[in-house]
PDB file of C-alpha atoms in Angstrom:
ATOM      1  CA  UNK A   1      52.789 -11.223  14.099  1.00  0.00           C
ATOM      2  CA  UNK A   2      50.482  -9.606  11.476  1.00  0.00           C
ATOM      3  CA  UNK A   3      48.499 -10.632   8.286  1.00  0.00           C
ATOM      4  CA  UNK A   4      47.840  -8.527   5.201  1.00  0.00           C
ATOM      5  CA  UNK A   5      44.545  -8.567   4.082  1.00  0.00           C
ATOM      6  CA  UNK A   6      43.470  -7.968   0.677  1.00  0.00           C
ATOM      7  CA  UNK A   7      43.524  -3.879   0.830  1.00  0.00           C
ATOM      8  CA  UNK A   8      47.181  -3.998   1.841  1.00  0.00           C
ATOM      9  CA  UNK A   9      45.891  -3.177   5.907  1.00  0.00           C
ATOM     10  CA  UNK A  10      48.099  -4.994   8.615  1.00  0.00           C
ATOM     11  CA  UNK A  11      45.202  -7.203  11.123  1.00  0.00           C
ATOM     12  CA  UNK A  12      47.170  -7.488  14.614  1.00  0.00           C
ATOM     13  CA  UNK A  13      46.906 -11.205  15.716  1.00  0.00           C
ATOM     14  CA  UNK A  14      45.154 -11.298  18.840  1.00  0.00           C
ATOM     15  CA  UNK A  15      47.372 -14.112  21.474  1.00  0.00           C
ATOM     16  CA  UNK A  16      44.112 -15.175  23.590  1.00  0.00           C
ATOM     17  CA  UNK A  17      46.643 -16.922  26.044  1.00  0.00           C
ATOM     18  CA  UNK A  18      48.414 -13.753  27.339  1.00  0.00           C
ATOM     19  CA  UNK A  19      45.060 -11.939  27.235  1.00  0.00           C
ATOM     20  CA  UNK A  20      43.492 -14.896  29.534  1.00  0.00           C
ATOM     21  CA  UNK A  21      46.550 -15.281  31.365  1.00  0.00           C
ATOM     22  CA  UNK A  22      46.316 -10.858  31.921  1.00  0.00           C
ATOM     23  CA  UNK A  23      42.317 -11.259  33.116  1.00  0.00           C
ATOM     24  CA  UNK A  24      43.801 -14.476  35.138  1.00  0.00           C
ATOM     25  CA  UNK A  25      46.328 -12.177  36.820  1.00  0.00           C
ATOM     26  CA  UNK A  26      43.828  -9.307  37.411  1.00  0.00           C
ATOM     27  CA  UNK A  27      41.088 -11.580  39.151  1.00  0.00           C
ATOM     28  CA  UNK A  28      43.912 -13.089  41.194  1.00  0.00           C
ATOM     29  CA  UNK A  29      44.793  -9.720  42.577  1.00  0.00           C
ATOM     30  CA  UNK A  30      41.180  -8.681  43.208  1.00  0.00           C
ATOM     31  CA  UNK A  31      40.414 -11.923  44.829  1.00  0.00           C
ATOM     32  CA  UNK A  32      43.654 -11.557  47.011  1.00  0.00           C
ATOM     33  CA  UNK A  33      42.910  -7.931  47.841  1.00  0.00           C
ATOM     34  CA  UNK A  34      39.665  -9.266  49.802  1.00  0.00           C
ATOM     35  CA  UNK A  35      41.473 -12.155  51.561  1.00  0.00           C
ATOM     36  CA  UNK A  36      44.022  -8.917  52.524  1.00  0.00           C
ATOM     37  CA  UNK A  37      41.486  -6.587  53.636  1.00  0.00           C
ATOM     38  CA  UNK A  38      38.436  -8.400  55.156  1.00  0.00           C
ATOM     39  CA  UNK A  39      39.362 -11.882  56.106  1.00  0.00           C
ATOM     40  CA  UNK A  40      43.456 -11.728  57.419  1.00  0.00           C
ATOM     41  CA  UNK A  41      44.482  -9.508  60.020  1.00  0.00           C
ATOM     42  CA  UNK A  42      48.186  -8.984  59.242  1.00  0.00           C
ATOM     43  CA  UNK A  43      50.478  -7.028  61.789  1.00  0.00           C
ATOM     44  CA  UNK A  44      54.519  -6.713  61.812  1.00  0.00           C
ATOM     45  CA  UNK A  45      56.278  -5.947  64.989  1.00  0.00           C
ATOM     46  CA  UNK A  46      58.229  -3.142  65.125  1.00  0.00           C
ATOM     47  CA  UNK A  47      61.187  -1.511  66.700  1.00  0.00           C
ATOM     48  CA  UNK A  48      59.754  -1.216  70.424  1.00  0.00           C
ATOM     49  CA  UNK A  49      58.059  -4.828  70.093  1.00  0.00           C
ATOM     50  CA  UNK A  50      55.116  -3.260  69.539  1.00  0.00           C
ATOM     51  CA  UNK A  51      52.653  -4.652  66.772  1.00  0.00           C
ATOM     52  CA  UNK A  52      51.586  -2.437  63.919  1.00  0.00           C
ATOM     53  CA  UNK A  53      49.169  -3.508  61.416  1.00  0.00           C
ATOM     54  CA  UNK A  54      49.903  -3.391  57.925  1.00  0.00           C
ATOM     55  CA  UNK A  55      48.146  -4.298  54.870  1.00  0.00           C
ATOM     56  CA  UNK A  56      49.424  -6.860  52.075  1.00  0.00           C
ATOM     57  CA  UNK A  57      49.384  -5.954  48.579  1.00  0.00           C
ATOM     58  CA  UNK A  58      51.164  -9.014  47.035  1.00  0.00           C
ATOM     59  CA  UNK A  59      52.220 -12.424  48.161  1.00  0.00           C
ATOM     60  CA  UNK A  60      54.570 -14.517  46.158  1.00  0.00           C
ATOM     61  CA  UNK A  61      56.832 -17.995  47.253  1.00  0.00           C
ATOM     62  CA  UNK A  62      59.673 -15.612  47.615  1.00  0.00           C
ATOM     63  CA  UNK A  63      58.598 -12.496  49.101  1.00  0.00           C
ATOM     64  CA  UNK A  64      55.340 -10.060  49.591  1.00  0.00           C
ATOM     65  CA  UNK A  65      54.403  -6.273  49.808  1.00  0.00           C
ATOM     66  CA  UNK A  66      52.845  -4.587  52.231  1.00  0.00           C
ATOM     67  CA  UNK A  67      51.765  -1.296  53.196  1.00  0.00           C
ATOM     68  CA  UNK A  68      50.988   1.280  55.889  1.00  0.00           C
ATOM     69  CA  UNK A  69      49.465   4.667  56.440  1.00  0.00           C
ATOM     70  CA  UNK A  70      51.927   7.262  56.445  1.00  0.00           C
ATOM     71  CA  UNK A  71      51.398   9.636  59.585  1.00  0.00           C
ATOM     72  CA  UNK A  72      54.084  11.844  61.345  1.00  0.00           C
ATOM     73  CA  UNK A  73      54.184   9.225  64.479  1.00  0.00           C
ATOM     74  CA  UNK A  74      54.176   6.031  62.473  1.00  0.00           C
ATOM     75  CA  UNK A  75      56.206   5.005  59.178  1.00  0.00           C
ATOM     76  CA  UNK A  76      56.269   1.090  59.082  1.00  0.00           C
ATOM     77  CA  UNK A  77      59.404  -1.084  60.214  1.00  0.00           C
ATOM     78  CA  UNK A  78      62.373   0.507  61.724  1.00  0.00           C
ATOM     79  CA  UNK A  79      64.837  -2.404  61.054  1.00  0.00           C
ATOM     80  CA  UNK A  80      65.621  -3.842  57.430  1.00  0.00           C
ATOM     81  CA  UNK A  81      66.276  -7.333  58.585  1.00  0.00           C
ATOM     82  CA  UNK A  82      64.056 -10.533  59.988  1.00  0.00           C
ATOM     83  CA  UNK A  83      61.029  -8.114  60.984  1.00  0.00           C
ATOM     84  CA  UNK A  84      58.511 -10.752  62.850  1.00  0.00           C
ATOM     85  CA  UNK A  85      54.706 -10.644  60.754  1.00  0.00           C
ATOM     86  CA  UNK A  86      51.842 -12.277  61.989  1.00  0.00           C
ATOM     87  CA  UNK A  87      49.303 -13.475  59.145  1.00  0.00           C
ATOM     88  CA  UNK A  88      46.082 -13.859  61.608  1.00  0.00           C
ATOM     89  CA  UNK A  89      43.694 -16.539  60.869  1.00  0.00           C
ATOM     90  CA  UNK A  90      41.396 -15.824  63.300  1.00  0.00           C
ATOM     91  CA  UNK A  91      41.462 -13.592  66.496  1.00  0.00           C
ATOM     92  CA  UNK A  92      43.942 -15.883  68.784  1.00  0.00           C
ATOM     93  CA  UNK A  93      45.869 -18.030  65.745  1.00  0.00           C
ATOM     94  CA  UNK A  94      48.241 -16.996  63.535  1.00  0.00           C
ATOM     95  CA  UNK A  95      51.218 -17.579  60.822  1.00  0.00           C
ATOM     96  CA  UNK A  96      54.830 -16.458  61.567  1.00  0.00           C
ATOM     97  CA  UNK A  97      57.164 -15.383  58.939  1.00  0.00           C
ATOM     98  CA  UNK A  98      60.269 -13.439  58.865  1.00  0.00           C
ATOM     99  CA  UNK A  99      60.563 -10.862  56.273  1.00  0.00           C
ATOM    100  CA  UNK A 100      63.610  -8.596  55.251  1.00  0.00           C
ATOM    101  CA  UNK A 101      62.487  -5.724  53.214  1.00  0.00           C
ATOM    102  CA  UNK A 102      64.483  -5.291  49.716  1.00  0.00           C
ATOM    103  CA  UNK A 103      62.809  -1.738  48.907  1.00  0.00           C
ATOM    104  CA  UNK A 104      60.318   1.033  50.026  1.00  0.00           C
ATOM    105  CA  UNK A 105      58.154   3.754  48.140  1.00  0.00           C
ATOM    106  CA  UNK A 106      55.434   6.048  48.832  1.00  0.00           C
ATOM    107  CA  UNK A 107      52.334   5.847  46.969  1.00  0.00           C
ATOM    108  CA  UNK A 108      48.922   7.582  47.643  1.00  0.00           C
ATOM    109  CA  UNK A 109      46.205   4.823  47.486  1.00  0.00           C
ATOM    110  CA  UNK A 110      42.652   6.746  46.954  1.00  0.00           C
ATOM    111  CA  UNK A 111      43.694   9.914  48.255  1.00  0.00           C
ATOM    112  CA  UNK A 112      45.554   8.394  51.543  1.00  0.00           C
ATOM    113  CA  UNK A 113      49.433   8.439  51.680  1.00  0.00           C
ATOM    114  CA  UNK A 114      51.373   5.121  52.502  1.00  0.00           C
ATOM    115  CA  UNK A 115      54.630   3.562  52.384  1.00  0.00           C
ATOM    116  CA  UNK A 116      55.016   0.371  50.392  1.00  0.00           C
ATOM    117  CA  UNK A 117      57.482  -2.462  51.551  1.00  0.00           C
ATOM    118  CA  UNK A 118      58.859  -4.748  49.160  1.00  0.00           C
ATOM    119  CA  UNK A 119      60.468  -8.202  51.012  1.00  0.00           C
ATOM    120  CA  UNK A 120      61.882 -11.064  50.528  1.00  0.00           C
ATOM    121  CA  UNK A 121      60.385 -14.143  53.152  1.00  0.00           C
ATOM    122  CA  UNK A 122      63.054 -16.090  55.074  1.00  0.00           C
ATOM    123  CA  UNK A 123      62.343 -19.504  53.441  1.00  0.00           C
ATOM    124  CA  UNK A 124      64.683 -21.579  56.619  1.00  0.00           C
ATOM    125  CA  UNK A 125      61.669 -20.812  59.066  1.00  0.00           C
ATOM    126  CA  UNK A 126      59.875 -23.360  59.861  1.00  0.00           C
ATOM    127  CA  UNK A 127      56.293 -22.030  58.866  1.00  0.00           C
ATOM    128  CA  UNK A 128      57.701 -21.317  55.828  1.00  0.00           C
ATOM    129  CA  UNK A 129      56.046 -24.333  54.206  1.00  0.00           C
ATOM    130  CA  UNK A 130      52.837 -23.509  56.023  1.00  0.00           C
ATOM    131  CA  UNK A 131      53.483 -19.328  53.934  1.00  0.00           C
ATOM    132  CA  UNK A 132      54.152 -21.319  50.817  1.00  0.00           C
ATOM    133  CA  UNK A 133      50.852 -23.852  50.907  1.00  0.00           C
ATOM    134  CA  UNK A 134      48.459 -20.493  51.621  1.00  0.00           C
ATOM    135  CA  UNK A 135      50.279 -18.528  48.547  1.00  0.00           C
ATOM    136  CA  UNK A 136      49.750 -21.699  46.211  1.00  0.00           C
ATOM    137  CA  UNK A 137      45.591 -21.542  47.875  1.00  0.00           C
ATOM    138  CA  UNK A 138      45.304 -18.019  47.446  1.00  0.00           C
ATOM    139  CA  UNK A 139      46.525 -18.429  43.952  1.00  0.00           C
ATOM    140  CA  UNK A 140      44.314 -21.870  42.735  1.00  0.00           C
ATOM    141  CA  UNK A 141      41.301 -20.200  44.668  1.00  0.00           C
ATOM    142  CA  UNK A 142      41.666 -16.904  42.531  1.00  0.00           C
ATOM    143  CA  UNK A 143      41.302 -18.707  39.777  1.00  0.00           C
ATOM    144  CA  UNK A 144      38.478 -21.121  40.325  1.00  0.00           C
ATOM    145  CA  UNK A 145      36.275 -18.226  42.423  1.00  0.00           C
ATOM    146  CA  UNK A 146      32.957 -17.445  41.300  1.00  0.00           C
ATOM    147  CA  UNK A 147      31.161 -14.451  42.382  1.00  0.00           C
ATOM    148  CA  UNK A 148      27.524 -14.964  43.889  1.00  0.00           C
ATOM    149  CA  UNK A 149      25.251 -13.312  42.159  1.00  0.00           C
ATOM    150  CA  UNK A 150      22.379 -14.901  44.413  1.00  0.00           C
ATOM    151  CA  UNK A 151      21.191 -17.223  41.859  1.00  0.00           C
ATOM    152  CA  UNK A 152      20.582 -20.989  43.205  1.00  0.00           C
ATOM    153  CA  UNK A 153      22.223 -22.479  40.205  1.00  0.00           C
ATOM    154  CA  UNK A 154      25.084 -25.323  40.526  1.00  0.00           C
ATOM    155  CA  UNK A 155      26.977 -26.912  37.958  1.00  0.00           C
ATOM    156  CA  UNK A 156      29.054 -29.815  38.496  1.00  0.00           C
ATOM    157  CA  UNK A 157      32.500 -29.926  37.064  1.00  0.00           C
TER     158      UNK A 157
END
C-alpha cells in the first residue's frame, strides 16, 4: 500500500506487525540456538546403535532440523525412518522422540561443513506431548527473555 505525497513521491507504508512479528522470529531463533548449544545435549542413534550427537537448528510441533559435522567416517543417520533422539535434560535424563527425516543438505556453518536433516516427529509416541509442551516453552520463553545486562533493576508486569 502506498500514499502520494504532495510532490507526486510514493511513501511505502511501513506494517509494524510483520516487522515485530520478523524481530519476534529472529530473537526466537537466537534464544533457541543457546538452549541447542549450551544447555541440551541432543544425540540420535544410529545404524550400529551407537549414539551420535547432533545439533538442533529448529524445533516445530511437527518436525525439527538438525545437524552434524560432515567427516569421511561419520555422515548423520543411516536409516530414513523412526531414528531414536534423545533431547538430554541433564546428564542421566532425557526426552525420546522418533523422527523420520523428509530431506537432507549440506551447508558450511562458519567455515565447518555439515549435513542438515529436515524431519518430521512421530506424534503417536508417547513423549510426544512431553516434545510438544518444551516447543510451546521454548517458543513463550523466546519471547518474554530479557538479556542481563548486570543491572539490579526489576519491573513488575
Amino acid at each position: 500500500m502506498s500514499q502520494r505525497n504532495g510532490a507526486g513521491k510514493s511513501d511505502q507504508v511501513i506494517d509494524f506487525n510483520s516487522k515485530r512479528e520478523e524481530r519476534l522470529q529472529e530473537k526466537r531463533r537466537k534464544t533457541e540456538r543457546i538452549f541447542f548449544k549450551h544447555l541440551l545435549g541432543i544425540y540420535c542413534v544410529t545404524g550400529n546403535s551407537e549414539m551420535q550427537q547432533v545439533e538442533f537448528v529448529d524445533v516445530s510441533e511437527e518436525g525439527c532440523s538438525f545437524q552434524v559435522p560432515f567427516t569421511d567416517n561419520v555422515a548423520g543417520p543411516k536409516e530414513k525412518e523412526n531414528i531414536p533422539v534423545r533431547i538430554y535434560f541433564s546428564q542421566d535424563t532425557y526426552l525420546p522422540i522418533l523422527v523420520t527425516v523428509q530431506n537432507s543438505a549440506q551447508s558450511i556453518v562458519e567455515g565447518r561443513r555439515y549435513i542438515r536433516y529436515g524431519c518430521s516427529i512421530d506424534t503417536k509416541t508417547a513423549t510426544y506431548d512431553a516434545y510438544k509442551q518444551f516447543v510451546k516453552f521454548l517458543h513463550m520463553y523466546a519471547e518474554q527473555a530479557h538479556r542481563d545486562n548486570g543491572k539490579v533493576t526489576f519491573f513488575y508486569l
